Coordinates of N, CA and C in Angstrom, one line a residue:
X1 N 8.1 10.6 -8.9 CA 7.8 12.0 -9.1 C 7.8 12.6 -7.7
X2 N 8.5 13.7 -7.6 CA 8.6 14.4 -6.3 C 7.7 15.7 -6.4
X3 N 6.9 15.8 -5.3 CA 6.0 16.9 -5.2 C 6.1 17.5 -3.8
X4 N 6.6 18.8 -3.8 CA 6.8 19.5 -2.5 C 7.5 18.7 -1.4
X5 N 8.6 17.9 -1.9 CA 9.4 17.1 -1.0 C 8.9 15.7 -0.7
X6 N 7.8 15.3 -1.3 CA 7.3 14.0 -1.1 C 7.5 13.2 -2.4
X7 N 8.0 11.9 -2.2 CA 8.2 11.0 -3.3 C 6.9 10.3 -3.6
X8 N 6.3 10.5 -4.7 CA 5.0 10.0 -5.0 C 5.0 9.4 -6.5
X9 N 5.5 8.1 -6.6 CA 5.6 7.5 -7.9 C 4.3 7.6 -8.7
X10 N 4.4 8.1 -9.9 CA 3.1 8.4 -10.7 C 2.5 7.1 -11.3
X11 N 3.1 6.0 -11.2 CA 2.5 4.8 -11.7 C 1.6 4.1 -10.6
X12 N 1.6 4.7 -9.4 CA 0.8 4.1 -8.3 C -0.6 4.9 -8.2
X13 N -1.5 4.3 -7.5 CA -2.8 4.9 -7.2 C -2.8 5.2 -5.7
X14 N -3.4 6.3 -5.3 CA -3.3 6.8 -3.9 C -4.7 7.0 -3.3
X15 N -4.9 6.4 -2.1 CA -6.1 6.6 -1.4 C -6.0 7.7 -0.4
X16 N -7.1 8.4 -0.1 CA -7.1 9.6 0.7 C -6.5 9.4 2.1
X17 N -6.5 8.1 2.6 CA -6.0 7.7 3.9 C -4.5 7.3 3.8
X18 N -3.9 7.7 2.7 CA -2.4 7.6 2.5 C -1.9 6.2 2.2
X19 N -2.8 5.3 1.7 CA -2.3 4.0 1.2 C -2.1 4.1 -0.3
X20 N -1.1 3.4 -0.8 CA -0.9 3.4 -2.2 C -1.2 2.0 -2.7
X21 N -1.5 1.9 -4.0 CA -1.9 0.7 -4.7 C -1.0 0.5 -5.9
X22 N -0.4 -0.6 -6.1 CA 0.4 -0.9 -7.3 C -0.3 -2.1 -8.0
X23 N -0.6 -1.9 -9.3 CA -1.1 -3.0 -10.1 C 0.0 -3.9 -10.5
X24 N -0.2 -5.2 -10.2 CA 0.8 -6.2 -10.6 C 0.4 -6.9 -11.8
X25 N 1.3 -7.5 -12.6 CA 1.0 -8.1 -13.9 C 0.1 -9.3 -13.8
X26 N 0.0 -10.0 -12.6 CA -0.8 -11.2 -12.4 C -2.2 -10.8 -12.0
X27 N -2.6 -9.5 -12.0 CA -3.9 -9.1 -11.6 C -4.1 -8.8 -10.2
X28 N -3.1 -9.1 -9.3 CA -3.2 -8.7 -7.9 C -2.7 -7.3 -7.7
X29 N -2.9 -6.8 -6.5 CA -2.3 -5.5 -6.2 C -1.5 -5.5 -4.9
X30 N -0.5 -4.7 -4.8 CA 0.3 -4.6 -3.6 C 0.0 -3.2 -3.0
X31 N -0.1 -3.2 -1.7 CA -0.6 -2.0 -1.0 C 0.4 -1.6 0.1
X32 N 0.6 -0.3 0.3 CA 1.5 0.1 1.4 C 1.1 1.5 1.8
X33 N 1.9 2.2 2.6 CA 1.6 3.6 3.0 C 2.5 4.5 2.3
X34 N 2.0 5.6 1.9 CA 2.8 6.5 1.0 C 3.8 7.4 1.8
X35 N 4.6 8.1 1.0 CA 5.7 8.9 1.6 C 5.1 10.1 2.4
X36 N 4.0 10.6 2.1 CA 3.4 11.6 2.9 C 3.1 11.1 4.3
X37 N 2.5 9.9 4.4 CA 2.2 9.3 5.7 C 3.5 9.2 6.5
X38 N 4.5 8.6 5.9 CA 5.6 8.2 6.7 C 6.4 9.5 7.2
X39 N 6.4 10.5 6.4 CA 7.1 11.8 6.8 C 6.2 12.5 7.8
X40 N 4.9 12.5 7.8 CA 4.1 13.2 8.7 C 4.0 12.4 10.1
X41 N 4.0 11.1 10.0 CA 3.8 10.2 11.2 C 5.1 10.0 12.0
X42 N 6.3 10.1 11.3 CA 7.5 9.8 12.0 C 7.8 8.3 11.9
X43 N 8.7 7.9 12.7 CA 9.1 6.5 12.7 C 7.9 5.6 13.1
X44 N 7.7 4.6 12.3 CA 6.7 3.6 12.6 C 7.2 2.7 13.7
X45 N 6.4 2.5 14.8 CA 6.8 1.7 15.9 C 6.0 0.4 16.1
X46 N 4.9 0.3 15.5 CA 4.1 -0.9 15.6 C 3.1 -1.0 14.5
X47 N 2.8 -2.2 14.0 CA 1.8 -2.4 13.0 C 0.9 -3.6 13.5
X48 N -0.4 -3.4 13.3 CA -1.4 -4.5 13.6 C -2.1 -4.7 12.3
X49 N -1.8 -5.8 11.6 CA -2.3 -6.0 10.3 C -3.3 -7.1 10.2
X50 N -4.1 -7.0 9.1 CA -5.1 -8.1 8.9 C -4.3 -9.4 8.5
X51 N -5.0 -10.5 8.3 CA -4.4 -11.8 8.1 C -4.7 -12.2 6.6
X52 N -3.8 -13.1 6.1 CA -4.0 -13.7 4.8 C -5.4 -14.4 4.9
X53 N -6.1 -14.3 3.8 CA -7.4 -14.9 3.7 C -8.6 -13.9 4.1
X54 N -8.2 -12.9 4.9 CA -9.2 -11.9 5.3 C -9.7 -11.2 4.0
X55 N -11.0 -10.8 4.1 CA -11.6 -9.9 3.0 C -11.6 -8.5 3.5
X56 N -11.2 -7.6 2.7 CA -11.2 -6.2 3.1 C -12.1 -5.4 2.1
X57 N -12.6 -4.2 2.6 CA -13.5 -3.4 1.8 C -12.9 -2.0 1.7
X58 N -12.9 -1.5 0.4 CA -12.4 -0.1 0.2 C -13.0 0.9 1.2
X59 N -12.1 1.7 1.8 CA -12.5 2.7 2.7 C -12.7 2.3 4.1
X60 N -12.6 1.0 4.4 CA -12.8 0.5 5.8 C -11.5 0.2 6.4
X61 N -11.4 0.4 7.7 CA -10.2 0.2 8.5 C -9.9 -1.3 8.6
X62 N -8.7 -1.7 8.3 CA -8.4 -3.2 8.3 C -7.1 -3.4 9.1
X63 N -6.6 -2.4 9.8 CA -5.4 -2.6 10.7 C -5.1 -1.2 11.4
X64 N -4.0 -1.3 12.2 CA -3.5 -0.1 12.8 C -2.0 0.1 12.6
X65 N -1.6 1.3 12.5 CA -0.2 1.6 12.4 C 0.1 2.7 13.4
X66 N 1.1 2.4 14.3 CA 1.5 3.3 15.3 C 2.8 3.9 15.0
X67 N 3.0 5.2 15.2 CA 4.3 5.8 15.0 C 4.7 6.5 16.2
X68 N 5.8 7.2 16.1 CA 6.3 8.0 17.3 C 5.4 9.2 17.6
X69 N 4.6 9.5 16.6 CA 3.7 10.7 16.8 C 2.2 10.3 17.1
X70 N 1.7 9.2 16.6 CA 0.3 8.9 16.8 C 0.0 7.4 16.4
X71 N -1.2 7.0 16.8 CA -1.7 5.7 16.3 C -2.7 6.0 15.3
X72 N -2.6 5.4 14.1 CA -3.4 5.7 13.0 C -4.1 4.4 12.5
X73 N -5.1 4.6 11.6 CA -5.7 3.4 11.1 C -5.1 3.1 9.7
X74 N -5.1 1.8 9.4 CA -4.7 1.4 8.1 C -6.0 1.1 7.3
X75 N -6.3 1.9 6.3 CA -7.6 1.9 5.6 C -7.4 1.2 4.3
X76 N -8.2 0.2 4.0 CA -8.1 -0.5 2.7 C -8.4 0.4 1.5
X77 N -7.5 0.5 0.6 CA -7.7 1.4 -0.6 C -8.5 0.6 -1.7
X78 N -8.5 -0.7 -1.6 CA -9.1 -1.5 -2.6 C -9.8 -2.7 -1.9
X79 N -11.0 -3.2 -2.4 CA -11.6 -4.3 -1.8 C -11.1 -5.6 -2.4
X80 N -11.1 -6.7 -1.6 CA -10.7 -8.0 -2.1 C -10.2 -8.9 -1.0
X81 N -9.5 -10.0 -1.4 CA -9.0 -11.0 -0.4 C -7.5 -10.8 -0.3
X82 N -7.1 -10.8 1.0 CA -5.6 -10.6 1.2 C -5.0 -12.0 0.9
X83 N -4.0 -11.9 0.0 CA -3.3 -13.1 -0.3 C -1.9 -13.2 0.3
X84 N -1.4 -12.1 0.8 CA -0.1 -12.0 1.5 C 0.0 -10.8 2.4
X85 N 0.7 -11.0 3.5 CA 1.0 -10.0 4.5 C 2.5 -9.9 4.6
X86 N 3.1 -8.7 4.7 CA 4.5 -8.6 4.8 C 5.0 -8.9 6.2
X87 N 5.4 -10.1 6.4 CA 5.8 -10.6 7.7 C 7.1 -9.9 8.2
X88 N 7.8 -9.4 7.3 CA 9.1 -8.6 7.6 C 8.8 -7.4 8.5
X89 N 7.6 -6.9 8.4 CA 7.2 -5.7 9.2 C 7.1 -6.1 10.7
X90 N 6.9 -7.4 11.0 CA 6.9 -7.8 12.4 C 8.3 -7.6 13.0
X91 N 9.3 -7.9 12.2 CA 10.7 -7.8 12.7 C 11.2 -6.3 12.6
X92 N 10.8 -5.6 11.6 CA 11.2 -4.2 11.5 C 10.1 -3.4 10.8
X93 N 9.2 -2.8 11.6 CA 8.1 -2.0 11.0 C 8.6 -0.7 10.4
X94 N 9.8 -0.3 10.7 CA 10.4 0.9 10.2 C 10.7 0.8 8.7
X95 N 10.5 -0.4 8.1 CA 10.6 -0.6 6.6 C 9.6 0.3 5.9
X96 N 8.5 0.6 6.6 CA 7.5 1.5 6.0 C 8.1 2.9 5.8
X97 N 9.0 3.3 6.8 CA 9.7 4.6 6.6 C 10.9 4.5 5.7
X98 N 11.7 3.4 5.8 CA 12.9 3.3 5.0 C 12.6 3.1 3.5
X99 N 11.6 2.3 3.2 CA 11.4 2.0 1.8 C 9.9 1.8 1.6
X100 N 9.1 2.9 1.7 CA 7.6 2.7 1.7 C 7.1 2.1 0.4
X101 N 7.8 2.2 -0.7 CA 7.3 1.6 -2.0 C 7.9 0.3 -2.4
X102 N 8.8 -0.2 -1.5 CA 9.5 -1.4 -1.8 C 9.4 -2.4 -0.7
X103 N 10.4 -2.6 0.1 CA 10.4 -3.5 1.2 C 9.4 -3.2 2.3
X104 N 8.9 -2.0 2.3 CA 7.9 -1.6 3.3 C 6.4 -1.8 2.9
X105 N 6.2 -2.6 1.8 CA 4.8 -2.9 1.4 C 4.1 -3.6 2.6
X106 N 2.8 -3.5 2.6 CA 2.1 -4.1 3.7 C 1.3 -5.3 3.4
X107 N 0.4 -5.3 2.4 CA -0.4 -6.4 2.0 C -0.4 -6.6 0.5
X108 N -0.7 -7.8 0.0 CA -1.0 -8.1 -1.4 C -2.5 -8.6 -1.4
X109 N -3.2 -8.1 -2.4 CA -4.7 -8.4 -2.4 C -5.1 -8.9 -3.8
X110 N -6.0 -9.8 -3.8 CA -6.7 -10.2 -5.0 C -8.0 -9.4 -5.1
X111 N -8.0 -8.3 -5.9 CA -9.1 -7.4 -5.9 C -10.4 -8.0 -6.4
X112 N -11.5 -7.5 -5.8 CA -12.8 -8.0 -6.2 C -13.6 -7.0 -7.0
X113 N -13.2 -5.7 -7.0 CA -13.9 -4.7 -7.8 C -13.0 -3.6 -8.3
X114 N -11.9 -4.1 -8.8 CA -10.7 -3.2 -9.1 C -11.1 -2.0 -10.1
X115 N -11.7 -2.4 -11.2 CA -11.9 -1.3 -12.2 C -12.7 -0.2 -11.7
X116 N -13.8 -0.5 -11.0 CA -14.7 0.6 -10.4 C -14.0 1.3 -9.3
X117 N -13.2 0.6 -8.4 CA -12.6 1.3 -7.3 C -11.4 2.1 -7.6
X118 N -10.7 1.8 -8.7 CA -9.5 2.6 -9.0 C -10.0 4.1 -9.3
X119 N -11.2 4.2 -9.8 CA -11.7 5.6 -10.1 C -11.8 6.5 -8.8
X120 N -11.8 5.8 -7.6 CA -11.9 6.6 -6.4 C -10.5 7.0 -5.8
X121 N -9.4 6.6 -6.6 CA -8.1 6.9 -6.1 C -7.4 7.9 -7.0
X122 N -6.4 8.6 -6.4 CA -5.7 9.6 -7.2 C -4.6 8.9 -8.1
X123 N -4.5 9.3 -9.3 CA -3.6 8.6 -10.2 C -3.2 9.6 -11.3
X124 N -1.9 9.6 -11.7 CA -1.5 10.5 -12.7 C -0.9 11.8 -12.1
X125 N 0.0 12.5 -12.8 CA 0.7 13.7 -12.3 C -0.2 14.8 -11.7
X126 N -1.3 15.2 -12.4 CA -2.1 16.3 -12.0 C -2.9 15.8 -10.7
X127 N -3.5 14.6 -10.7 CA -4.3 14.1 -9.6 C -3.4 14.0 -8.4
X128 N -2.2 13.5 -8.5 CA -1.3 13.3 -7.4 C -0.8 14.7 -6.8
X129 N -0.6 15.7 -7.7 CA -0.2 17.0 -7.2 C -1.4 17.6 -6.4
X130 N -2.6 17.4 -6.8 CA -3.8 17.9 -6.1 C -3.9 17.1 -4.8
X131 N -3.6 15.8 -4.8 CA -3.7 15.0 -3.6 C -2.7 15.5 -2.5
X132 N -1.5 15.8 -2.9 CA -0.5 16.4 -2.0 C -0.9 17.8 -1.5
X133 N -1.4 18.6 -2.4 CA -1.8 20.0 -2.0 C -3.0 19.9 -1.0
X134 N -4.0 19.0 -1.3 CA -5.1 18.8 -0.3 C -4.6 18.3 1.0
X135 N -3.7 17.3 1.0 CA -3.2 16.8 2.3 C -2.4 17.8 3.1
X136 N -1.6 18.7 2.4 CA -0.9 19.7 3.1 C -1.8 20.7 3.7
X137 N -2.9 21.1 2.9 CA -3.9 22.1 3.5 C -4.6 21.5 4.7
X138 N -4.9 20.2 4.6 CA -5.6 19.5 5.8 C -4.6 19.5 7.0
X139 N -3.4 19.2 6.7 CA -2.4 19.1 7.8 C -2.2 20.4 8.5
X140 N -2.2 21.5 7.7 CA -2.1 22.9 8.3 C -3.2 23.3 9.1
X141 N -4.4 22.7 8.8 CA -5.6 23.0 9.6 C -5.7 22.1 10.9
X142 N -4.7 21.2 11.0 CA -4.6 20.3 12.2 C -5.5 19.1 12.1
X143 N -5.8 18.7 10.9 CA -6.7 17.6 10.7 C -6.0 16.6 9.8

């Protein structure tokens, strides 16, 4: 689904800090950075990611992502245990820009409180449209 020039697949869930969550059929989730992030940040130049086996908590910083424009935090959109980290990003962190919803995924997580935490994320066409509108308004204010 495209909203104001941003590709935001409507089957995903979106965290206010620009991470997306995809529910996998095995009960795990895949997480990455959304199209809004990668277009605002510019080319990703460095990622500092958590490790497999680490436990993350929704809303807490669990890594850093540096771009040509800024250094930002990677905030966990869902709590749980990290079961995989995309090691390809070490070789080419621009995968986040080139294919944010595919090859540019960042981590896979075994969620610990999925049902409750999904309620905190934007999902569905109306919520995603509001998500983009809110992000654009915030960006125009310089925040």
